[in-house]
CSV table of C-alpha atoms in Angstrom, one decimal:
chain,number,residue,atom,x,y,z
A,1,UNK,CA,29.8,12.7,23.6
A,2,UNK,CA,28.1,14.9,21.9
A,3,UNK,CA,31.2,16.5,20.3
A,4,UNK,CA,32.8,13.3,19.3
A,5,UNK,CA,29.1,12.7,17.2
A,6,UNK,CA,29.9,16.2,15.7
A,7,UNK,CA,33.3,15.2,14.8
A,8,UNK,CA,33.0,12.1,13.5
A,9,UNK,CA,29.7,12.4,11.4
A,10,UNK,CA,30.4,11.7,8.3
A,11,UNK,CA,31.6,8.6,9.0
A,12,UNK,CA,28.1,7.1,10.1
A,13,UNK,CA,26.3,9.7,7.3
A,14,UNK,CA,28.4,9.3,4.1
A,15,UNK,CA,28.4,5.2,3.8
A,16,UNK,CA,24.2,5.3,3.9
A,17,UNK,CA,23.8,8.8,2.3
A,18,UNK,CA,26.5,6.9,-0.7
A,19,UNK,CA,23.7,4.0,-0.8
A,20,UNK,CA,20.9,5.9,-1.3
A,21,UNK,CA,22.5,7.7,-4.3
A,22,UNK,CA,23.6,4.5,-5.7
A,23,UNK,CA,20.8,2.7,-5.0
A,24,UNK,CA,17.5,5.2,-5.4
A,25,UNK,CA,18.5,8.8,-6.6
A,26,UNK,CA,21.0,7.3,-9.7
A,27,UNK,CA,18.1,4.7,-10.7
A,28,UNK,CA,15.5,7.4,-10.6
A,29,UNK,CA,17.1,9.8,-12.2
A,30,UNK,CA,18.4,7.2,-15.2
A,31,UNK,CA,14.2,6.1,-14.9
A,32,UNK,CA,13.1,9.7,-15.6
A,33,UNK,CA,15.7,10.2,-18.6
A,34,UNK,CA,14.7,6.7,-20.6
A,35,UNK,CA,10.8,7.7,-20.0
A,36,UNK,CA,11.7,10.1,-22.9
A,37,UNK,CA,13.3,7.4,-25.0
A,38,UNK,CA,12.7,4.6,-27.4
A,39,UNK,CA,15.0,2.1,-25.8
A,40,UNK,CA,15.7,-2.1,-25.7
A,41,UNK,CA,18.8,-1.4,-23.2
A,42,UNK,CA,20.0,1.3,-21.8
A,43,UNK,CA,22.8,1.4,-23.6
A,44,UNK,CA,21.4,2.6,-26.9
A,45,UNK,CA,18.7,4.9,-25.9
A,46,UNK,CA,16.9,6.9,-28.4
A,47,UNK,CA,15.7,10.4,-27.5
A,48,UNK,CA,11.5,10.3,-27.9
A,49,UNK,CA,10.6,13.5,-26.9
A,50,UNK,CA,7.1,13.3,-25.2
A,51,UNK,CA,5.6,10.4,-27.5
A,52,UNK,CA,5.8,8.1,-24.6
A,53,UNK,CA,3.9,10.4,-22.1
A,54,UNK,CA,1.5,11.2,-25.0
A,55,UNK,CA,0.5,7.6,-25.5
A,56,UNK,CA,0.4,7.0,-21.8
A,57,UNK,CA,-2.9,9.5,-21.7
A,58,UNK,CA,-4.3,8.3,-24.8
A,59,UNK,CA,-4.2,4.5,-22.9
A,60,UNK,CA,-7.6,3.4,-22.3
A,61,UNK,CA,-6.1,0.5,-20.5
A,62,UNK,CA,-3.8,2.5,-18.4
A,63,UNK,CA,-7.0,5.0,-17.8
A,64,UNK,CA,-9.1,2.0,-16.5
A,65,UNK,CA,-6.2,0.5,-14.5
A,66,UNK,CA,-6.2,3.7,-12.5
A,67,UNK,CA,-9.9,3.7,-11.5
A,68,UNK,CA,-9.9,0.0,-10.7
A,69,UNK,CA,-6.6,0.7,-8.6
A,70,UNK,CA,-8.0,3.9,-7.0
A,71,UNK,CA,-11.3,2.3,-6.2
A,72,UNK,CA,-9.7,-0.6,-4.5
A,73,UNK,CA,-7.4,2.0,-2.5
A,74,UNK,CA,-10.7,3.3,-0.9
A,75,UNK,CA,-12.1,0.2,-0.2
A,76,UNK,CA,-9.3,-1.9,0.9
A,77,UNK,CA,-7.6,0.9,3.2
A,78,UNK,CA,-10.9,1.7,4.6
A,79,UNK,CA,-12.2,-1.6,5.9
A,80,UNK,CA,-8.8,-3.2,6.7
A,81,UNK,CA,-8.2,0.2,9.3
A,82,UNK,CA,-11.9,-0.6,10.9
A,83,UNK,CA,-11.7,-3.9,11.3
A,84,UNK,CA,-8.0,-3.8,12.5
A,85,UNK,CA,-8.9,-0.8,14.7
A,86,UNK,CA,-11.9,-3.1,16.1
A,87,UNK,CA,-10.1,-6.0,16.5
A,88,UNK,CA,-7.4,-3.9,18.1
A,89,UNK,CA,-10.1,-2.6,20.5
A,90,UNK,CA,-11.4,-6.0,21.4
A,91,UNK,CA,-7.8,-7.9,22.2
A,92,UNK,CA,-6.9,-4.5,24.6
A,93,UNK,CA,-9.7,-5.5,27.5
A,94,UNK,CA,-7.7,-8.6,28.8
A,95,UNK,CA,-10.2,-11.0,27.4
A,96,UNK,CA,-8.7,-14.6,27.7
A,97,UNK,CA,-6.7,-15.9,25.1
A,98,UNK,CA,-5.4,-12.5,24.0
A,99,UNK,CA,-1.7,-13.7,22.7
A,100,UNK,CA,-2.8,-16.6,21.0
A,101,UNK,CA,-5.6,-14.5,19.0
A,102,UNK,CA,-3.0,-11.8,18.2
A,103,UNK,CA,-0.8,-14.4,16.5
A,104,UNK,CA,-3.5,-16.0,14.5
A,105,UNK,CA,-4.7,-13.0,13.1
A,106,UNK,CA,-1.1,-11.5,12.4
A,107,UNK,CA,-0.2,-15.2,10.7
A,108,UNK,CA,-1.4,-14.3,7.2
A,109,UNK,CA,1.0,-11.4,6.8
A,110,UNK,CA,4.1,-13.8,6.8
A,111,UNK,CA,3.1,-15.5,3.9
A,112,UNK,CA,4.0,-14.3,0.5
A,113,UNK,CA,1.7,-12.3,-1.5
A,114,UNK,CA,2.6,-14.4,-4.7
A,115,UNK,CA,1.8,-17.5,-2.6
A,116,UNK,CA,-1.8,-16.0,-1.1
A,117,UNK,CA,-2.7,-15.5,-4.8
A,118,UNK,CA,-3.1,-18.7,-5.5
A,119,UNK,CA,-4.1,-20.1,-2.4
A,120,UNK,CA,-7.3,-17.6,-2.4
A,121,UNK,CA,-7.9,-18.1,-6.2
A,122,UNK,CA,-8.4,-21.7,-5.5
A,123,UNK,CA,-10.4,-20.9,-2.4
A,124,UNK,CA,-12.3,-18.2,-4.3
A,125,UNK,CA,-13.1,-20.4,-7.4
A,126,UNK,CA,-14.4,-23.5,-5.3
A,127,UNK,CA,-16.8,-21.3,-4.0
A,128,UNK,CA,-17.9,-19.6,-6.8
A,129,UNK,CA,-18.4,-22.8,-8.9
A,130,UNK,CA,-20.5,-24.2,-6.0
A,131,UNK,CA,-22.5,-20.9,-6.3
A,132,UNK,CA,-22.7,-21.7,-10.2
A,133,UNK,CA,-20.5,-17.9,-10.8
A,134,UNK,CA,-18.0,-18.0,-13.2
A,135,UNK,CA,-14.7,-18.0,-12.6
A,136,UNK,CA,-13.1,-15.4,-10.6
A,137,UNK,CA,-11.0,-14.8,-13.4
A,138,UNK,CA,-13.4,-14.7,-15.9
A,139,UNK,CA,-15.3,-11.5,-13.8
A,140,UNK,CA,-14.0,-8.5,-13.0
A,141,UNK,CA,-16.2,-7.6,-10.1
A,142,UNK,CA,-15.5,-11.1,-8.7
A,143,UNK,CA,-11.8,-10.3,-9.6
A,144,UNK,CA,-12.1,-6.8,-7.4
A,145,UNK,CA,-13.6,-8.5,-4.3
A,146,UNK,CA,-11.4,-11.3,-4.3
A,147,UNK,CA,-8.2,-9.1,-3.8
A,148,UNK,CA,-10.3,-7.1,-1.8
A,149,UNK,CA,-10.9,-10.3,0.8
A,150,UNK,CA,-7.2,-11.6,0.0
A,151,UNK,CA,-5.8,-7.7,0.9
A,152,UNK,CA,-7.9,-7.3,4.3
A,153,UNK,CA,-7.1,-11.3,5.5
A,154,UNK,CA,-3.4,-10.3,4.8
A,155,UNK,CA,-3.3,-7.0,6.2
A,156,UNK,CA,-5.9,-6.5,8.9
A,157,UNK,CA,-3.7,-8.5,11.4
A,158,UNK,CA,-0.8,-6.4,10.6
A,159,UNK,CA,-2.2,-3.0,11.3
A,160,UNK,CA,-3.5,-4.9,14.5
A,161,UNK,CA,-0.6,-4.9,16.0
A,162,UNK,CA,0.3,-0.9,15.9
A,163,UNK,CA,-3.5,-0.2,16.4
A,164,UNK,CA,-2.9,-2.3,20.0
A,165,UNK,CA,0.0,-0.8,20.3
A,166,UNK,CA,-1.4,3.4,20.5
A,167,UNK,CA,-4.2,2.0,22.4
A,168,UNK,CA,-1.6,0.7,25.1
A,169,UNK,CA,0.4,3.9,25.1
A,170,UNK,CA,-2.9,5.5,26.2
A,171,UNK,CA,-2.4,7.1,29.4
A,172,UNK,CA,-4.4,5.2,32.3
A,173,UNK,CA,-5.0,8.2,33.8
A,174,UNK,CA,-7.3,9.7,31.1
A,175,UNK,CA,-9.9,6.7,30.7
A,176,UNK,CA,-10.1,6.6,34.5
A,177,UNK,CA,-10.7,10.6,35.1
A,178,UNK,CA,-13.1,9.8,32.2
A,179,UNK,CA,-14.8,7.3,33.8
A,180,UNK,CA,-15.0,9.2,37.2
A,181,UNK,CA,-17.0,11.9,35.4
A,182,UNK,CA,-19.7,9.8,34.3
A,183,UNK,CA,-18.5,9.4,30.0
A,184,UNK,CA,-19.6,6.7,28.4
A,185,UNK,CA,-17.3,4.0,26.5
A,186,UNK,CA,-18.8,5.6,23.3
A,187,UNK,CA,-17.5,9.3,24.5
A,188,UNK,CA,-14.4,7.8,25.6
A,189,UNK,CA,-13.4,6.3,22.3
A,190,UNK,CA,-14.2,9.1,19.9
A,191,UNK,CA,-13.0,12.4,22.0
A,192,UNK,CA,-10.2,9.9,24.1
A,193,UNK,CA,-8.7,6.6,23.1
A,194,UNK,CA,-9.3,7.8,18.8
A,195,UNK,CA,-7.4,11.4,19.0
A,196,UNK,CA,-4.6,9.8,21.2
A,197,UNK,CA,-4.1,7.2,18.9
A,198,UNK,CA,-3.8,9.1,15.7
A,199,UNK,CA,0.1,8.7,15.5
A,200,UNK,CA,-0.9,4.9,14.7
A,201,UNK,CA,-3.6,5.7,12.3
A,202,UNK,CA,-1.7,7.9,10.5
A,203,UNK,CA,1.2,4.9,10.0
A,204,UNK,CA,-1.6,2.3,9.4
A,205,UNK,CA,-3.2,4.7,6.6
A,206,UNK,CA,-0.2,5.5,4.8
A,207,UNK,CA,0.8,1.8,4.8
A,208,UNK,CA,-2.4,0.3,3.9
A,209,UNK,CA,-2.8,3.1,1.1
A,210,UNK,CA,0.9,2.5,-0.4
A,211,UNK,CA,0.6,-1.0,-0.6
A,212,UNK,CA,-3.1,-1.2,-1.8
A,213,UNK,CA,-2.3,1.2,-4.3
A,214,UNK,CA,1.4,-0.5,-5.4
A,215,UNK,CA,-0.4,-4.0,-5.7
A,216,UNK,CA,1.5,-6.0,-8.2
A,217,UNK,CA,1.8,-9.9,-6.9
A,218,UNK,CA,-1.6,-10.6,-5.8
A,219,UNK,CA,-2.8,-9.4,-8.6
A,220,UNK,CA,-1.1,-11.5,-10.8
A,221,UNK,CA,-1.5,-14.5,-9.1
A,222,UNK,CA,-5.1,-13.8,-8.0
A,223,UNK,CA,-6.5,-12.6,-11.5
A,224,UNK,CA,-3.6,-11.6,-14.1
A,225,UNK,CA,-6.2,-9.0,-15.0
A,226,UNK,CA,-8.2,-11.3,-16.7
A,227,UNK,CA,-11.0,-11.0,-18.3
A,228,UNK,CA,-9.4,-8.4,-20.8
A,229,UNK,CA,-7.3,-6.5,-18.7
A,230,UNK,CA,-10.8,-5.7,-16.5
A,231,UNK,CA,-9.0,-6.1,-13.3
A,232,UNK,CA,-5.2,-4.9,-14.2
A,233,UNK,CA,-4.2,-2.7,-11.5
A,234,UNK,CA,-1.9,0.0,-12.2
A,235,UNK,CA,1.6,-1.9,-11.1
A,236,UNK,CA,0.3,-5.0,-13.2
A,237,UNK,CA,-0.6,-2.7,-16.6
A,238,UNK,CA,3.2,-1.5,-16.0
A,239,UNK,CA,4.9,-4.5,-15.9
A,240,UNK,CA,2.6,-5.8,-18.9
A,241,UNK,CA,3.5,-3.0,-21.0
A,242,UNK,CA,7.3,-3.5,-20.0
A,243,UNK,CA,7.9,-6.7,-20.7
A,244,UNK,CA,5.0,-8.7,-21.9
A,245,UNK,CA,5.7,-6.8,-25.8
A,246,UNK,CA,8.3,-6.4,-27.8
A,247,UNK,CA,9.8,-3.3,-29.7
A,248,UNK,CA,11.6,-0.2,-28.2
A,249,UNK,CA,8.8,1.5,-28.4
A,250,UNK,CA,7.2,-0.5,-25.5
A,251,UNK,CA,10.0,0.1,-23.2
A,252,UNK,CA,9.5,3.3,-23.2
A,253,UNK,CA,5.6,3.3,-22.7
A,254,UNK,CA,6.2,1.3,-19.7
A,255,UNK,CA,9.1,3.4,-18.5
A,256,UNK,CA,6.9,6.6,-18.7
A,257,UNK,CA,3.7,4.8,-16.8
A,258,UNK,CA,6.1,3.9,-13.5
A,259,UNK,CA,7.4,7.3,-13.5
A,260,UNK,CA,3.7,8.3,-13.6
A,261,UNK,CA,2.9,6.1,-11.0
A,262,UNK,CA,5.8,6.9,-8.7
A,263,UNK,CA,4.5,10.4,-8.6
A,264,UNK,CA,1.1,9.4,-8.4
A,265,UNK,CA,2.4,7.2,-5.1
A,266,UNK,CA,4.0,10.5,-4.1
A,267,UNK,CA,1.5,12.5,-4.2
A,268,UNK,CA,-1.1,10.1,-2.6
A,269,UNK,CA,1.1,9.8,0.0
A,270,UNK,CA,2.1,13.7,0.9
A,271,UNK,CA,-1.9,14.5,0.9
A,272,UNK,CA,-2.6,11.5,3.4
A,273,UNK,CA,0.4,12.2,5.4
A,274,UNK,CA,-0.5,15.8,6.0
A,275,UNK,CA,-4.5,15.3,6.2
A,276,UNK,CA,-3.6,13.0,9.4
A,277,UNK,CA,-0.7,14.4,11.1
A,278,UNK,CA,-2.8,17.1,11.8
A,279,UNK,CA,-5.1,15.8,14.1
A,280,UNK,CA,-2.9,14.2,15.9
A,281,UNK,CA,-2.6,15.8,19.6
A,282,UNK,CA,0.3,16.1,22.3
A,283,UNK,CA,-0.3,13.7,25.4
């Protein structure tokens, strides 16, 4: 068996590695080349030479999109990973009704981000005009919140499910041996059940931080970075930039801020990836 997979490799290899050059590495490398252009198509191209990038840091819109999006990061990725975690930890001690809570809360994250937009921007304003508050559009801290809610009511029930899932690949045998020598449940969930389920807090962290940090639909449909471009995230400045003006000149702007992001998204991910993966033990 094993010397029929040797032999025949490249046939399962060369089809998917052919797809990804097609599909990522030829895009991404044609994205990186027009980020140094003036360009309408990409058919006539005109070498820029740094102008784009140069404009890109001299951007007080792009500048602010990056602190509103890197605030939410830390927000959003921190409370949707406790209360998924907690949640997690209540549906794993066969209370009654487990299933059915399990789907409710993991319901939200089949609907469409484009679609929860406007759901909770009508939601959101109903309140608010009840309260007397502007409109969430019209307030950029009501604007932050509100994808803050919309992100954690999507996502929480999501990360749910793998959080359930490393707390069921625990090993009976260590809660009980913990049990027998007299640890509390507050012991056994920071020095057992937390380091044996750091494989699914690593996934959960490194999802919740991509997307929160990629946001593009819900923030259009929530706020469209209204008032002002106060509450553009970084994916919604791009796409602005892009396509919302005209001129060659924009093109390339935009071009230049997603290959920014792309390594910002990167790098963000690397330093998470590495900052969790080790402390995660051998069971």
């Amino acid at each position: 068996m094993e010397k029929a997979i040797k032999r025949y490799w490249p046939i399962f290899v060369l089809p998917t590695f052919a797809a990804f050059c097609i599909g990522f590495v030829y895009p991404f490398l044609q994205g990186l080349y027009l980020s140094f252009c003036k360009f309408i198509t990409v058919d006539n191209a005109t070498f820029n030479d740094f102008k784009n990038y140069l404009y890109v840091f001299q951007d007080a819109d792009f500048g602010h999109s990056f602190w509103y999006t890197a605030g939410f990061t830390v927000v959003s990725t921190v409370l949707i990973n406790v209360a998924a975690f907690a949640i997690a930890l209540a549906l794993t001690r066969k209370i009654r009704g487990t299933n059915l809570f399990r789907s409710v809360f993991f319901m939200p994250n089949l609907i469409g981000g484009i679609v929860l937009g406007y759901i909770w921007q009508v939601l959101l304003n109903c309140v608010l005009s009840l309260l007397e508050k502007p409109l969430l559009s019209l307030n950029a801290t009501y604007g932050f919140w509100g994808l803050i809610i919309l992100m954690c009511w999507q996502q929480i029930g999501y990360m749910m499910i793998i959080y359930i899932a490393g707390l069921q690949s625990i090993p009976e045998d260590y809660l009980e041996a913990a049990r027998i020598d007299g640890a509390s449940e507050r012991t056994i969930l920071w020095r057992i059940k937390i380091p044996n389920v750091m494989p699914s807090i690593t996934i959960c962290m490194f999802l919740t931080l991509t997307n929160s940090f990629k946001l593009f639909d819900q923030n259009l449909a929530l706020t469209g970075g209204d008032p002002n471009h106060a509450s553009e995230m970084l994916a919604l400045n791009i796409y602005n930039t892009f396509y919302a003006r005209a001129g060659a000149q924009w093109k390339g702007y935009g071009q230049a801020k997603a290959v920014i992001f792309c390594l910002l998204v990167i790098a963000l991910s690397c330093i998470q990836l590495r900052a969790t993966r080790s402390k995660e033990v051998q069971q």
